[in-house]
């Protein structure tokens, strides 16, 4: 097996200080290979969201190491992590987190602004990304004019417009009905299969987790059932 | 990156047009009032200087009593006609010296009446103050000495009493006497003191003393010296002469005062300058308040847009990029405020200058300074909210409702 894309070693995360210390993650070891589609599952408070934040370089471990494509994220500055997110990571959130009163196209363009692309390039790439999620006809609609499922598709378009290595999805179907949820999962699946984007998804729905290659179950800050990567089976 | 931030800022301002407008209103008013105040102040100063200069820079006023600030005088004997003659004859270089005694009267002609100022003086006065007639003639020295019931009137008095009729040869009545109008003075317009120089009736001093005041007192002597001579030197000469005439010993203070027009001009323009500074300072405070308004709105905006900032940070915006974005936004807002303020100031000062009839003196440096200051206020008051935005933790910001 080649070097994993994401690797957590002995990662602990503790919130608070002194007597109020609350351990959230307890010695996590986790490896995710390039091109994998992983579902992280667990009850609320099990540490799954914290793990996703650490994997997404939004948060840092209290101790332990995190290697992103061989780079030590735990040693990076805030700015370095921001640049890592900018160039390698896309995010999809439960609450969509689109900019209000801003068209779908402008929302998708947003990450490209920080890459310093010209307006034409941005619009071209953003339009392509909207096409990939089937929303090219809604480019000039604002989030308020779109359904929940459509909003989440815009959010996915925003996450993939930079062609990231990894897509971090935090309960992407949490606010959607079953049918929309399956549509979203199909989009994620095809992104994984056709563009080879590694996907790490937090969910608590078995049905949605079924789209992933493997499931990692968290309980009380520890990995309870580390399913092996498919290749290792 | 700055250009990007500028475009983003414009987009954000457009998205919240009403709020943006209200935000910059403080700056608009602040900048407009600073510029308007200073412009009107400079106009008033210029007007004063120009008016006083038009009175003649070779003019020296001699009045009884010591001037204790504006208008306050100590009691002192007034002048006599002999003082005027002495000033005129004993000092070489004095072109003319004219006594002036004034009284407020109401003049009547037919059914028309008009309250104005009556001055008794000599023919020298026309030379001292450079009065010319537009109709009729001025009275002569002989007529003055004879105490004839004649008068010369200003344009305003003519307008009020005679309307369309010609005043020359008609008799006007005031203070139980009738007086024949022999001349109409050329209009001099308003003086910087706000008084109408044409609202005047001039009559021979002797007539005035006999029929109006009933005494021999003279309250003011106006002395014109020849052009090109040093006024301060003549002031010293006049002081010496008057001290001799009034028998003042060395340890006594002057019981009269001598002022040249330059002094009066300086005094007046100093007053208007101080007033301008004061008004400008008050207006500058409103500019500061406008800046605080911007800070307020930017802080609200940061709170309102916490999630947006979280999204930006999550997708890889650097702290300094978020800082720049908000800073540029507040600078763009306040700069717009500055520009609108300048435009408003142009309109307001044009109208006000017209109403106050002072010349319009735009001071380019004040405009530049007000503009730069408004941009500076954007940086100053935008920095704190912008830093707050940039330092948000993306995880917390994304959870913000």
XYZ file of C-alpha atoms in Angstrom:
634
model
C 0.000 0.000 0.000
C 1.354 3.409 -0.958
C 1.547 6.372 1.377
C -1.953 7.328 2.613
C -3.276 10.744 1.626
C -4.470 11.496 5.157
C -2.964 9.932 8.243
C -3.763 10.589 11.900
C -1.326 9.079 14.401
C -2.023 9.003 18.134
C -4.207 12.086 17.787
C -5.752 13.469 20.974
C -7.985 16.507 21.259
C -8.806 18.111 24.566
C -11.105 21.095 24.941
C -10.935 23.445 27.911
C -8.169 23.888 30.444
C -7.313 22.682 33.947
C -10.181 21.089 35.838
C -12.602 21.809 33.002
C -10.628 19.709 30.531
C -12.806 17.525 28.351
C -11.066 14.946 26.209
C -12.855 14.654 22.889
C -10.486 12.448 20.912
C -8.446 9.770 22.540
C -5.445 8.390 20.637
C -6.920 8.161 17.181
C -5.068 6.348 14.420
C -6.617 6.693 11.013
C -5.414 6.372 7.455
C -7.297 7.377 4.361
C -5.881 6.595 0.941
C -6.075 8.686 -2.196
C -9.386 8.073 -4.000
C -11.207 6.603 -1.033
C -14.780 7.430 -0.012
C -14.975 7.140 3.770
C -17.984 7.566 6.011
C -17.341 8.568 9.604
C -20.216 7.548 11.845
C -21.101 7.827 15.468
C -23.393 9.432 17.960
C -23.236 13.126 18.661
C -20.365 13.814 21.013
C -18.448 10.809 19.763
C -15.779 13.028 18.251
C -16.622 12.510 14.593
C -17.072 16.200 13.774
C -13.886 17.120 15.629
C -12.051 14.493 13.600
C -13.445 15.944 10.378
C -12.394 19.466 11.453
C -8.892 18.184 12.135
C -8.781 16.307 8.841
C -10.053 19.473 7.119
C -7.250 21.515 8.736
C -9.786 23.789 10.422
C -8.721 22.520 13.819
C -5.453 21.203 15.201
C -4.849 18.156 17.418
C -3.784 18.705 21.031
C -1.206 15.975 20.585
C -0.275 13.443 17.949
C 0.566 13.958 14.311
C -1.495 14.581 11.220
C 0.103 13.984 7.876
C -1.628 15.460 4.851
C 0.007 13.988 1.770
C 3.161 13.609 3.846
C 3.045 17.151 5.298
C 2.927 17.683 9.058
C -0.231 19.704 9.533
C 0.146 19.891 13.318
C 3.301 21.958 12.849
C 1.722 24.408 10.452
C 0.740 27.997 11.180
C -2.824 29.252 10.790
C -1.848 30.802 7.498
C -0.240 27.632 6.159
C -3.343 25.649 7.032
C -5.495 28.245 5.281
C -3.388 27.828 2.145
C -3.633 24.049 2.431
C -7.426 24.338 2.549
C -7.386 26.765 -0.322
C -5.489 24.448 -2.650
C -6.353 20.900 -1.561
C -9.599 20.749 0.401
C -13.253 21.345 -0.420
C -15.986 21.628 2.200
C -19.659 20.717 2.187
C -21.650 21.524 5.317
C -24.921 20.351 6.742
C -26.322 23.881 6.675
C -25.104 24.530 3.080
C -23.446 27.780 4.203
C -23.968 29.707 1.011
C -23.777 33.496 0.900
C -27.255 34.975 0.961
C -28.363 37.475 -1.649
C -25.552 36.189 -3.848
C -26.149 34.218 -7.010
C -25.258 30.531 -7.242
C -22.564 31.422 -9.750
C -20.964 34.001 -7.466
C -21.109 31.532 -4.590
C -19.254 28.951 -6.631
C -16.765 31.586 -7.791
C -15.873 32.492 -4.217
C -12.946 30.057 -3.665
C -11.477 31.043 -7.028
C -11.285 34.696 -5.969
C -8.673 33.673 -3.429
C -6.712 31.959 -6.151
C -6.356 35.197 -8.045
C -8.040 33.993 -11.224
C -9.471 36.475 -13.700
C -13.185 37.123 -13.805
C -13.607 35.212 -17.081
C -11.696 32.173 -15.814
C -13.679 32.225 -12.589
C -17.005 32.345 -14.359
C -15.987 29.600 -16.773
C -14.829 27.251 -14.017
C -17.821 28.069 -11.812
C -20.191 27.370 -14.697
C -18.465 24.023 -15.335
C -18.833 23.103 -11.670
C -22.516 24.033 -11.707
C -22.947 21.848 -14.788
C -21.313 18.968 -12.949
C -24.054 19.154 -10.295
C -26.777 19.775 -12.885
C -27.558 23.373 -11.932
C -26.334 25.309 -14.954
C -29.835 26.728 -15.429
C -29.890 28.143 -11.905
C -26.608 30.032 -12.081
C -28.211 33.398 -11.408
C -30.611 32.300 -8.700
C -29.843 33.288 -5.128
C -29.907 30.618 -2.379
C -33.299 31.934 -1.238
C -34.721 30.991 -4.616
C -33.389 27.426 -4.526
C -34.612 24.320 -2.742
C -32.512 22.671 -0.027
C -31.290 19.975 -2.379
C -30.335 22.566 -4.981
C -28.543 24.655 -2.373
C -26.504 21.660 -1.305
C -25.620 21.009 -4.930
C -24.417 24.602 -5.245
C -22.340 24.005 -2.117
C -20.851 20.881 -3.705
C -20.091 22.839 -6.857
C -18.314 25.417 -4.697
C -16.318 22.668 -3.005
C -15.156 21.024 -6.247
C -14.610 24.121 -8.378
C -11.000 24.259 -7.197
C -10.500 20.572 -8.035
C -9.453 19.652 -4.516
C -7.726 16.438 -3.494
C -10.172 15.871 -0.664
C -13.800 16.749 -0.090
C -14.849 17.074 3.559
C -18.592 16.618 3.929
C -20.111 17.259 7.347
C -23.546 15.606 7.373
C -24.265 16.807 3.846
C -27.729 15.216 3.850
C -28.643 16.171 7.413
C -31.114 18.860 6.330
C -32.608 17.020 3.345
C -35.387 14.495 2.743
C -34.536 10.959 1.655
C -34.910 11.479 -2.069
C -32.766 14.629 -2.127
C -30.284 12.884 0.115
C -29.853 10.076 -2.386
C -29.411 12.583 -5.211
C -26.652 14.298 -3.233
C -24.999 10.990 -2.435
C -25.089 9.999 -6.095
C -23.342 13.235 -6.997
C -20.688 12.613 -4.340
C -20.275 9.052 -5.510
C -19.793 10.064 -9.120
C -17.288 12.762 -8.121
C -15.379 10.079 -6.264
C -15.537 7.548 -9.072
C -15.131 9.802 -12.102
C -12.824 12.536 -10.825
C -11.059 10.475 -8.193
C -11.729 13.000 -5.446
C -11.147 11.537 -2.002
C -14.245 12.025 0.121
C -14.497 12.036 3.896
C -18.111 12.252 5.014
C -19.570 12.495 8.471
C -23.082 11.055 8.719
C -25.284 9.246 11.123
C -27.519 7.721 8.470
C -26.723 4.098 7.579
C -28.370 4.505 4.178
C -26.011 7.306 3.217
C -22.980 5.632 4.676
C -23.701 2.719 2.364
C -22.398 4.813 -0.562
C -18.931 4.893 0.986
C -16.152 2.350 0.518
C -15.777 1.939 4.229
C -17.234 3.113 7.477
C -15.383 4.270 10.572
C -17.456 4.150 13.733
C -16.605 6.576 16.531
C -17.604 6.070 20.106
C -16.549 8.218 23.052
C -13.607 9.711 21.242
C -12.251 6.452 19.975
C -12.550 4.429 16.817
C -14.680 1.446 17.668
C -14.710 -0.546 14.457
C -11.980 0.446 12.114
C -13.057 -1.192 8.895
C -10.041 -1.920 6.828
C -9.465 -0.155 3.550
C -10.808 -2.292 0.693
C -7.372 -3.069 -0.676
C -6.314 -4.598 2.636
C -9.237 -7.009 2.815
C -5.562 41.421 -4.268
C -6.413 45.028 -3.443
C -8.328 45.352 -6.693
C -10.232 42.182 -5.850
C -11.003 43.529 -2.412
C -12.176 46.764 -3.999
C -14.551 44.923 -6.335
C -15.822 42.812 -3.440
C -16.333 45.938 -1.365
C -18.342 47.607 -4.124
C -20.434 44.473 -4.459
C -21.079 44.413 -0.737
C -21.980 48.100 -0.659
C -24.393 47.637 -3.546
C -25.942 44.634 -1.835
C -26.773 46.819 1.180
C -27.374 50.107 -0.552
C -29.665 51.639 2.059
C -27.471 50.675 4.964
C -24.368 51.864 3.144
C -26.033 55.187 2.497
C -26.993 55.635 6.137
C -23.507 54.608 7.178
C -21.797 57.262 5.124
C -24.335 59.962 5.921
C -22.329 60.946 8.983
C -19.180 61.306 6.916
C -21.021 63.180 4.175
C -22.364 65.707 6.651
C -19.048 65.925 8.491
C -16.981 66.572 5.377
C -19.587 68.925 3.931
C -19.794 70.992 7.092
C -16.027 71.256 7.545
C -15.550 72.437 3.985
C -18.577 74.741 4.052
C -17.560 76.357 7.328
C -14.006 76.938 6.211
C -15.112 78.167 2.791
C -17.582 80.660 4.234
C -15.060 81.685 6.876
C -12.386 82.316 4.262
C -14.943 84.190 2.213
C -15.823 86.402 5.147
C -12.149 87.036 5.895
C -11.475 87.939 2.280
C -14.510 90.215 2.281
C -13.365 92.017 5.411
C -9.861 92.498 4.111
C -11.094 93.672 0.757
C -13.628 96.073 2.267
C -11.192 97.600 4.666
C -8.692 97.968 1.862
C -11.378 99.763 -0.143
C -11.784 102.224 2.720
C -8.234 103.233 1.962
C -5.048 101.914 3.436
C -3.935 105.485 4.019
C -6.805 106.165 6.398
C -6.229 106.765 10.111
C -9.067 107.044 12.626
C -8.604 109.263 15.660
C -11.262 108.921 18.334
C -11.585 110.185 21.893
C -11.184 107.695 24.748
C -9.020 104.625 24.891
C -10.347 101.613 23.041
C -10.912 98.804 25.498
C -11.690 95.987 23.109
C -14.446 96.280 20.567
C -16.626 99.331 21.054
C -15.910 99.881 24.732
C -14.445 103.252 25.504
C -13.483 105.030 28.636
C -14.845 108.501 29.196
C -12.688 111.221 27.755
C -13.165 114.720 26.345
C -14.213 114.726 22.718
C -12.418 116.681 19.968
C -13.046 120.222 18.821
C -12.819 121.720 15.396
C -9.397 123.135 16.273
C -8.052 119.604 16.659
C -9.070 118.856 13.091
C -7.360 121.988 11.816
C -4.222 121.172 13.770
C -4.077 117.666 12.306
C -4.572 119.047 8.844
C -2.153 121.955 9.044
C 0.599 120.967 11.447
C 1.491 117.614 9.971
C 3.071 117.571 6.568
C 1.872 114.621 4.469
C -1.695 114.729 5.713
C -3.883 114.962 2.638
C -7.111 115.705 4.438
C -8.636 115.448 7.889
C -12.384 115.341 8.401
C -14.391 115.525 11.608
C -17.393 113.239 11.850
C -20.308 113.563 14.243
C -23.091 111.091 13.937
C -26.690 110.870 14.999
C -29.473 108.418 14.286
C -32.488 110.167 12.768
C -35.659 109.415 10.878
C -35.854 111.327 7.609
C -39.155 112.160 5.946
C -40.090 113.069 2.420
C -43.754 113.251 1.576
C -45.277 110.188 3.139
C -42.054 108.214 3.059
C -39.840 107.958 6.126
C -36.622 106.142 6.709
C -34.415 105.643 9.778
C -30.815 106.250 8.924
C -27.553 107.694 10.117
C -26.879 111.408 9.789
C -23.265 112.574 9.758
C -22.089 116.102 10.142
C -18.759 116.638 8.489
C -16.666 118.977 6.346
C -15.967 118.992 2.629
C -12.685 117.233 3.400
C -14.659 114.114 4.210
C -15.437 113.523 0.536
C -11.730 113.467 -0.160
C -10.869 111.285 2.818
C -13.470 108.653 1.986
C -13.331 109.157 -1.766
C -17.020 109.882 -2.207
C -18.239 110.944 -5.663
C -21.710 111.997 -6.710
C -23.786 110.302 -9.350
C -26.206 113.239 -9.428
C -25.966 116.822 -8.222
C -22.917 118.021 -6.293
C -21.142 117.821 -2.944
C -21.271 120.716 -0.475
C -18.328 123.113 -0.353
C -16.140 124.391 2.448
C -17.886 127.769 2.322
C -21.307 126.182 2.605
C -20.043 124.171 5.557
C -18.699 127.208 7.364
C -21.939 129.079 6.700
C -23.939 126.239 8.233
C -26.343 125.931 5.292
C -29.236 123.507 5.476
C -27.977 121.226 2.733
C -27.360 117.531 2.529
C -25.964 114.801 0.341
C -27.651 111.416 0.479
C -26.652 107.813 -0.241
C -28.289 105.515 -2.734
C -30.289 103.572 -0.127
C -31.769 106.730 1.371
C -32.744 107.934 -2.089
C -34.421 104.611 -2.871
C -36.374 104.595 0.382
C -37.485 108.225 0.360
C -37.760 109.159 -3.285
C -38.446 105.968 -5.196
C -38.516 106.979 -8.824
C -38.483 110.716 -8.223
C -35.225 112.669 -8.546
C -34.012 113.793 -5.093
C -31.984 116.818 -6.211
C -33.486 120.124 -5.071
C -36.112 118.452 -2.877
C -36.323 119.054 0.832
C -36.240 116.248 3.309
C -37.252 116.739 6.918
C -35.785 115.349 10.096
C -35.335 116.530 13.648
C -37.567 119.578 13.198
C -35.535 120.923 10.292
C -35.799 120.896 6.554
C -32.769 120.244 4.429
C -32.273 120.558 0.678
C -30.756 117.582 -1.095
C -27.991 118.819 -3.375
C -26.256 115.561 -4.265
C -26.656 111.833 -4.593
C -23.582 109.726 -3.734
C -22.279 106.918 -5.860
C -23.139 103.528 -4.424
C -20.435 101.791 -2.356
C -22.484 98.739 -1.349
C -22.290 96.749 1.805
C -19.296 96.905 4.099
C -17.750 93.889 5.786
C -19.206 95.013 9.072
C -22.532 94.090 7.568
C -23.611 97.710 7.353
C -24.895 99.403 4.242
C -22.467 102.186 3.349
C -25.122 103.827 1.170
C -27.553 104.194 4.059
C -26.251 107.642 4.928
C -27.022 111.361 4.943
C -24.120 113.812 5.047
C -24.537 117.442 6.056
C -22.202 120.335 6.962
C -20.745 119.899 10.447
C -21.716 123.400 11.482
C -25.349 122.790 10.547
C -25.228 119.483 12.407
C -23.809 121.066 15.561
C -26.256 123.939 15.505
C -29.444 122.119 14.594
C -28.982 118.510 15.642
C -26.455 117.944 18.425
C -26.442 121.383 19.998
C -22.775 121.138 21.048
C -19.319 121.520 19.540
C -18.215 117.919 20.102
C -16.572 115.799 17.453
C -16.547 112.053 17.995
C -14.249 110.946 15.232
C -11.588 112.463 13.041
C -10.657 110.608 9.896
C -7.246 111.477 8.537
C -6.038 110.568 5.068
C -2.310 110.702 4.512
C -0.655 110.895 1.141
C -0.316 107.630 -0.732
C 3.026 105.846 -0.186
C 3.720 107.273 3.244
C 4.225 105.009 6.237
C 0.998 104.903 8.240
C 2.625 103.711 11.458
C 4.994 106.678 11.389
C 2.031 109.031 10.977
C 0.209 107.267 13.768
C 3.114 108.105 16.082
C 3.114 111.720 14.855
C -0.627 112.034 15.416
C -0.351 110.557 18.909
C 2.380 113.058 19.767
C 0.414 115.997 18.399
C -2.767 115.038 20.205
C -0.942 114.466 23.485
C 0.504 117.967 23.206
C -2.839 119.466 22.409
C -4.469 117.669 25.322
C -1.632 118.567 27.684
C -1.022 115.005 28.795
C 2.006 114.543 31.023
C 4.413 111.676 30.426
C 2.881 109.428 33.074
C -0.651 109.813 31.744
C -2.131 107.349 29.286
C -3.613 108.488 26.012
C -7.235 109.558 26.416
C -7.817 109.031 22.710
C -6.976 106.274 20.282
C -5.404 106.220 16.859
C -6.000 103.273 14.578
C -5.132 102.765 10.976
C -7.232 100.695 8.626
C -4.615 97.969 8.470
C -5.007 97.474 12.183
C -8.754 97.426 11.909
C -8.474 95.006 9.003
C -6.150 92.751 10.957
C -8.383 92.857 13.976
C -11.447 91.978 11.954
C -9.790 89.266 9.913
C -8.335 87.801 13.097
C -11.812 87.622 14.524
C -13.195 85.937 11.425
C -10.203 83.576 11.324
C -10.780 82.517 14.905
C -14.473 82.060 14.165
C -13.629 79.995 11.092
C -11.313 77.784 13.108
C -13.924 77.375 15.794
C -16.653 76.442 13.326
C -14.247 74.139 11.492
C -13.373 72.420 14.757
C -17.034 71.901 15.614
C -17.582 70.501 12.138
C -14.532 68.248 12.546
C -16.152 66.755 15.622
C -19.122 65.794 13.493
C -16.665 64.132 11.095
C -15.316 62.142 14.017
C -18.838 61.163 15.031
C -19.395 60.071 11.435
C -16.327 57.846 11.762
C -17.715 56.257 14.892
C -20.922 55.657 12.943
C -18.908 53.776 10.347
C -17.239 51.706 13.041
C -20.626 50.874 14.514
C -22.098 49.726 11.248
C -18.964 47.768 10.368
C -19.124 45.991 13.727
C -22.772 45.135 13.141
C -21.855 44.026 9.669
C -19.106 41.736 11.000
C -21.545 40.143 13.434
C -24.191 39.807 10.750
C -21.724 38.264 8.361
C -19.994 35.960 10.822
C -21.033 32.883 8.872
C -19.887 34.438 5.637
C -16.521 35.131 7.211
C -16.470 31.532 8.470
C -17.105 30.275 4.948
C -14.385 32.476 3.530
C -11.905 31.339 6.161
C -12.877 27.676 5.669
C -12.333 27.753 1.927
C -8.873 29.143 2.474
C -9.057 32.927 2.830
C -6.095 34.206 4.846
C -6.618 36.387 7.900
C -5.005 39.295 6.135
C -7.312 38.833 3.153
C -10.401 39.042 5.354
C -8.852 41.999 7.177
C -8.143 43.703 3.856
C -11.663 43.025 2.629
C -13.331 44.701 5.586
C -10.797 47.495 5.751
C -11.211 48.249 2.054
C -14.955 48.168 2.522
C -14.894 50.800 5.245
C -12.354 52.918 3.370
C -14.446 52.755 0.203
C -17.530 53.700 2.216
C -15.894 56.620 3.939
C -14.211 57.785 0.748
C -17.565 57.795 -1.005
C -18.822 59.751 1.977
C -15.940 62.173 1.458
C -16.728 62.639 -2.229
C -20.434 63.191 -1.611
C -19.526 65.502 1.247
C -17.355 67.609 -1.064
C -20.144 67.805 -3.644
C -22.624 68.778 -0.945
C -20.173 71.380 0.344
C -19.911 72.924 -3.132
C -23.664 73.282 -3.340
C -24.144 74.421 0.262
C -21.336 76.972 0.261
C -22.385 78.391 -3.111
C -25.898 78.968 -1.833
C -24.831 80.241 1.589
C -22.141 82.501 0.172
C -24.758 84.020 -2.096
C -27.204 84.516 0.781
C -24.521 85.986 3.039
C -23.070 87.920 0.098
C -19.497 86.921 0.813
C -17.130 85.879 -1.973
C -16.792 82.138 -2.613
C -13.235 81.202 -1.682
C -12.684 77.460 -2.091
C -9.585 76.374 -0.301
C -8.265 73.384 -2.255
C -6.157 72.265 0.710
C -9.140 72.088 3.007
C -10.954 69.977 0.425
C -7.965 67.660 0.011
C -7.482 67.461 3.761
C -11.157 66.699 4.415
C -11.077 63.999 1.749
C -7.903 62.372 3.065
C -9.222 62.652 6.595
C -12.404 60.829 5.616
C -10.352 58.028 4.051
C -8.191 57.979 7.167
C -11.306 57.688 9.309
C -12.268 54.663 7.222
C -8.947 53.014 8.065
C -9.013 54.079 11.697
C -12.562 53.027 12.489
C -12.617 50.157 10.025
C -9.539 48.492 11.464
C -11.077 47.310 14.717
C -14.106 45.597 13.129
C -11.920 44.201 10.342
C -9.501 42.694 12.844
C -12.400 41.214 14.734
C -13.592 39.585 11.515
C -10.162 38.273 10.569
C -9.538 36.718 13.963
C -12.713 34.662 14.000
C -12.279 30.918 14.425
C -13.771 29.405 11.258
C -15.369 26.524 13.171
C -17.114 28.853 15.607
C -18.014 31.289 12.834
C -19.636 28.562 10.758
C -21.799 27.494 13.686
C -22.947 31.097 14.249
C -26.665 31.559 13.718
